[in-house]
mmCIF file of C-alpha atoms in Angstrom:
data_model
loop_
_atom_site.group_PDB
_atom_site.id
_atom_site.type_symbol
_atom_site.label_atom_id
_atom_site.label_comp_id
_atom_site.label_asym_id
_atom_site.label_seq_id
_atom_site.Cartn_x
_atom_site.Cartn_y
_atom_site.Cartn_z
ATOM 1 C CA MET D 241 -25.376 117.654 89.990
ATOM 2 C CA LYS D 242 -28.229 119.294 89.235
ATOM 3 C CA GLN D 243 -31.315 119.714 91.522
ATOM 4 C CA LEU D 244 -34.440 117.594 90.720
ATOM 5 C CA ARG D 245 -37.224 119.771 89.519
ATOM 6 C CA PRO D 246 -40.910 119.178 90.685
ATOM 7 C CA ALA D 247 -42.138 120.296 87.136
ATOM 8 C CA VAL D 248 -40.374 117.509 85.670
ATOM 9 C CA LEU D 249 -41.511 114.790 87.968
ATOM 10 C CA ALA D 250 -45.069 116.054 87.362
ATOM 11 C CA GLY D 251 -44.546 116.032 83.869
ATOM 12 C CA ILE D 252 -43.464 112.401 84.107
ATOM 13 C CA PHE D 253 -46.559 111.566 85.925
ATOM 14 C CA VAL D 254 -49.014 113.039 84.080
ATOM 15 C CA VAL D 255 -47.346 111.470 80.608
ATOM 16 C CA ALA D 256 -47.012 108.163 82.258
ATOM 17 C CA GLY D 257 -50.711 108.326 83.494
ATOM 18 C CA VAL D 258 -52.136 109.386 80.119
ATOM 19 C CA LEU D 259 -50.282 106.749 78.359
ATOM 20 C CA SER D 260 -51.272 104.098 80.977
ATOM 21 C CA TRP D 261 -54.814 105.272 81.030
ATOM 22 C CA ALA D 262 -55.010 104.719 76.973
ATOM 23 C CA GLY D 263 -53.066 101.781 77.290
ATOM 24 C CA ALA D 264 -55.649 100.315 80.054
ATOM 25 C CA ARG D 265 -58.776 101.232 77.921
ATOM 26 C CA LEU D 266 -56.932 99.480 74.849
ATOM 27 C CA TRP D 267 -55.935 96.436 76.839
ATOM 28 C CA ASN D 268 -59.442 95.988 78.296
ATOM 29 C CA ALA D 269 -61.171 96.172 74.717
ATOM 30 C CA TYR D 270 -59.098 93.266 73.862
ATOM 31 C CA GLY D 271 -59.781 91.036 77.110
ATOM 32 C CA THR D 272 -58.767 91.075 80.581
ATOM 33 C CA LEU D 273 -56.848 93.968 81.972
ATOM 34 C CA PRO D 274 -53.672 93.261 83.876
ATOM 35 C CA GLY D 275 -53.870 93.671 87.567
ATOM 36 C CA VAL D 276 -52.156 96.355 89.942
ATOM 37 C CA PRO D 277 -49.970 94.010 92.516
ATOM 38 C CA LEU D 278 -50.656 94.527 95.955
ATOM 39 C CA ALA D 279 -46.654 94.613 96.452
ATOM 40 C CA ALA D 280 -46.595 97.626 94.421
ATOM 41 C CA PRO D 281 -47.450 100.129 97.254
ATOM 42 C CA ILE D 282 -45.777 98.365 99.726
ATOM 43 C CA VAL D 283 -42.568 98.304 97.810
ATOM 44 C CA LEU D 284 -42.625 102.145 97.091
ATOM 45 C CA ALA D 285 -43.594 102.791 100.951
ATOM 46 C CA VAL D 286 -40.574 100.994 101.878
ATOM 47 C CA ILE D 287 -38.283 102.944 99.436
ATOM 48 C CA ALA D 288 -39.979 106.329 100.993
ATOM 49 C CA VAL D 289 -38.980 105.179 104.260
ATOM 50 C CA VAL D 290 -35.460 104.336 103.594
ATOM 51 C CA LEU D 291 -34.906 107.619 101.867
ATOM 52 C CA LEU D 292 -36.452 109.280 104.827
ATOM 53 C CA ALA D 293 -34.507 107.547 107.355
ATOM 54 C CA THR D 294 -31.406 108.337 105.031
ATOM 55 C CA ALA D 295 -32.333 112.234 105.158
ATOM 56 C CA LEU D 296 -32.713 112.120 108.953
ATOM 57 C CA SER D 297 -29.606 110.174 109.807
ATOM 58 C CA LEU D 298 -27.314 112.153 107.212
ATOM 59 C CA ARG D 299 -29.101 115.545 108.578
ATOM 60 C CA ALA D 300 -28.330 114.674 112.281
ATOM 61 C CA ARG D 301 -24.634 113.749 111.380
ATOM 62 C CA LEU D 302 -24.220 117.110 109.651
ATOM 63 C CA ARG D 303 -25.642 119.151 112.336
ATOM 64 C CA ALA D 304 -23.329 117.368 114.650
ATOM 65 C CA GLN D 305 -20.333 118.208 112.480
ATOM 66 C CA ARG D 306 -21.297 121.758 111.919
ATOM 67 C CA GLU D 307 -21.631 122.046 115.907
ATOM 68 C CA ARG D 308 -18.278 120.325 116.384
ATOM 69 C CA ARG D 309 -19.855 117.839 119.010
ATOM 70 C CA PRO D 310 -16.905 115.609 119.991
ATOM 71 C CA GLY D 311 -17.007 112.314 118.565
ATOM 72 C CA ALA D 312 -19.230 113.421 115.796
ATOM 73 C CA LYS D 313 -18.874 111.520 112.348
ATOM 74 C CA GLY D 314 -18.601 113.391 109.224
ATOM 75 C CA VAL D 315 -20.168 112.438 106.025
ATOM 76 C CA GLN D 316 -17.821 111.603 103.313
ATOM 77 C CA PRO D 317 -18.562 113.212 99.907
ATOM 78 C CA LEU D 318 -18.857 110.166 98.094
ATOM 79 C CA MET D 319 -21.645 108.635 100.487
ATOM 80 C CA ALA D 320 -23.603 112.163 100.056
ATOM 81 C CA ALA D 321 -23.424 111.830 96.459
ATOM 82 C CA ARG D 322 -24.421 108.223 96.390
ATOM 83 C CA ALA D 323 -27.493 108.982 98.443
ATOM 84 C CA VAL D 324 -28.367 112.002 96.246
ATOM 85 C CA VAL D 325 -28.088 109.958 93.350
ATOM 86 C CA PHE D 326 -30.212 106.958 94.825
ATOM 87 C CA GLY D 327 -32.501 109.824 95.929
ATOM 88 C CA GLN D 328 -33.053 111.613 92.377
ATOM 89 C CA ALA D 329 -33.340 107.999 90.705
ATOM 90 C CA SER D 330 -35.981 106.907 93.147
ATOM 91 C CA ALA D 331 -37.995 110.351 92.498
ATOM 92 C CA LEU D 332 -37.612 109.641 89.004
ATOM 93 C CA VAL D 333 -38.818 105.881 88.915
ATOM 94 C CA ALA D 334 -41.747 106.763 91.494
ATOM 95 C CA ALA D 335 -43.239 109.609 89.170
ATOM 96 C CA LEU D 336 -43.051 107.242 86.384
ATOM 97 C CA VAL D 337 -44.693 104.413 88.500
ATOM 98 C CA ALA D 338 -47.023 106.778 90.284
ATOM 99 C CA GLY D 339 -48.439 107.811 86.595
ATOM 100 C CA MET D 340 -48.536 104.285 85.559
ATOM 101 C CA TYR D 341 -50.618 103.098 88.241
ATOM 102 C CA GLY D 342 -52.441 106.516 88.302
ATOM 103 C CA GLY D 343 -53.728 106.183 84.871
ATOM 104 C CA VAL D 344 -54.738 102.527 85.506
ATOM 105 C CA GLY D 345 -56.363 103.746 88.695
ATOM 106 C CA VAL D 346 -58.469 106.572 86.890
ATOM 107 C CA PHE D 347 -59.406 103.928 84.186
ATOM 108 C CA LEU D 348 -60.796 101.618 86.716
ATOM 109 C CA LEU D 349 -62.829 104.400 88.595
ATOM 110 C CA MET D 350 -64.179 105.333 85.206
ATOM 111 C CA ASP D 351 -65.079 101.960 84.131
ATOM 112 C CA SER D 352 -66.518 99.538 86.691
ATOM 113 C CA LEU D 353 -66.217 99.413 90.334
ATOM 114 C CA GLU D 354 -69.521 97.217 90.696
ATOM 115 C CA VAL D 355 -66.884 94.267 90.424
ATOM 116 C CA ALA D 356 -65.048 93.448 93.744
ATOM 117 C CA ALA D 357 -61.541 92.516 91.983
ATOM 118 C CA ARG D 358 -61.559 95.998 89.857
ATOM 119 C CA ARG D 359 -62.739 97.783 93.048
ATOM 120 C CA ASP D 360 -59.570 96.444 95.015
ATOM 121 C CA GLN D 361 -57.225 96.891 91.856
ATOM 122 C CA ALA D 362 -58.687 100.725 92.064
ATOM 123 C CA TRP D 363 -57.642 100.547 95.727
ATOM 124 C CA TYR D 364 -53.945 99.076 95.058
ATOM 125 C CA ALA D 365 -53.595 101.722 92.332
ATOM 126 C CA GLY D 366 -54.434 104.594 94.405
ATOM 127 C CA PHE D 367 -52.171 103.522 97.115
ATOM 128 C CA SER D 368 -49.679 103.305 94.637
ATOM 129 C CA VAL D 369 -49.736 106.692 93.880
ATOM 130 C CA LEU D 370 -49.671 107.761 97.273
ATOM 131 C CA ALA D 371 -46.408 105.877 98.007
ATOM 132 C CA GLY D 372 -44.895 107.159 94.943
ATOM 133 C CA ALA D 373 -45.551 110.633 96.173
ATOM 134 C CA ALA D 374 -44.043 109.626 99.292
ATOM 135 C CA VAL D 375 -41.090 108.536 97.606
ATOM 136 C CA ILE D 376 -40.639 111.740 96.007
ATOM 137 C CA ALA D 377 -41.325 114.072 98.730
ATOM 138 C CA ALA D 378 -38.494 111.686 100.850
ATOM 139 C CA ALA D 379 -36.204 112.087 97.774
ATOM 140 C CA LEU D 380 -36.709 115.788 97.629
ATOM 141 C CA PHE D 381 -36.057 116.354 101.507
ATOM 142 C CA LEU D 382 -32.830 113.989 101.104
ATOM 143 C CA GLU D 383 -31.717 116.519 98.271
ATOM 144 C CA HIS D 384 -32.552 119.857 100.530
ATOM 145 C CA VAL D 385 -30.546 117.939 103.544
ATOM 146 C CA LEU D 386 -27.566 117.495 101.297
ATOM 147 C CA LYS D 387 -27.336 120.826 99.478
ATOM 148 C CA LEU D 388 -24.126 122.389 99.462
ATOM 149 C CA PRO D 389 -24.182 126.182 100.002
ATOM 150 C CA GLU D 390 -23.892 128.381 97.341
ATOM 151 C CA ASP D 391 -20.349 129.709 96.599
ATOM 152 C CA ASP D 392 -19.832 133.301 96.570
ATOM 153 C CA ASP D 393 -17.128 134.113 93.992
ATOM 154 C CA THR D 394 -17.147 137.895 94.842
ATOM 155 C CA PRO D 395 -14.518 139.231 97.034
ATOM 156 C CA GLU D 396 -15.132 140.643 100.450
ATOM 157 C CA GLY D 397 -14.112 144.353 99.048
ATOM 158 C CA ALA D 398 -15.869 144.104 95.695
ATOM 159 C CA ALA D 399 -19.147 146.254 95.417
ATOM 160 C CA ARG D 400 -22.386 144.310 95.432
ATOM 161 C CA ALA D 401 -24.922 145.248 93.031
#
């Protein structure tokens, strides 16, 4: 499995943000702009907490297994693989969603903040971007916790370059 690259996540965020900003401008020209739901930052924050709790739990279990503590529960490889896939999928979706709400938030900041409803929407969009960044950070931490050590294919007696 390939490791997530922050540059790819940043690219997804930027492209989604630009497209969302352009879409918000177009949508606003034809009528009302769709709102940013209050649930968006809440759901993203819950996902970030779940990812962080999973990473901390697995890190503690791996540490106990490494130190050979009596009664330590190991981490099953399939469970670790599922956790990494969940983290990577969450990070990719969070980059997309955060970029989308970031683009709408930038449009709202540039257009009109004197309307109370639009000001609230800008706050929700900003919190969604922060919660999306928290999901990405938690997913990268989970991936770091479950990263396997590099295999050394060179024999012990072989000369190293």
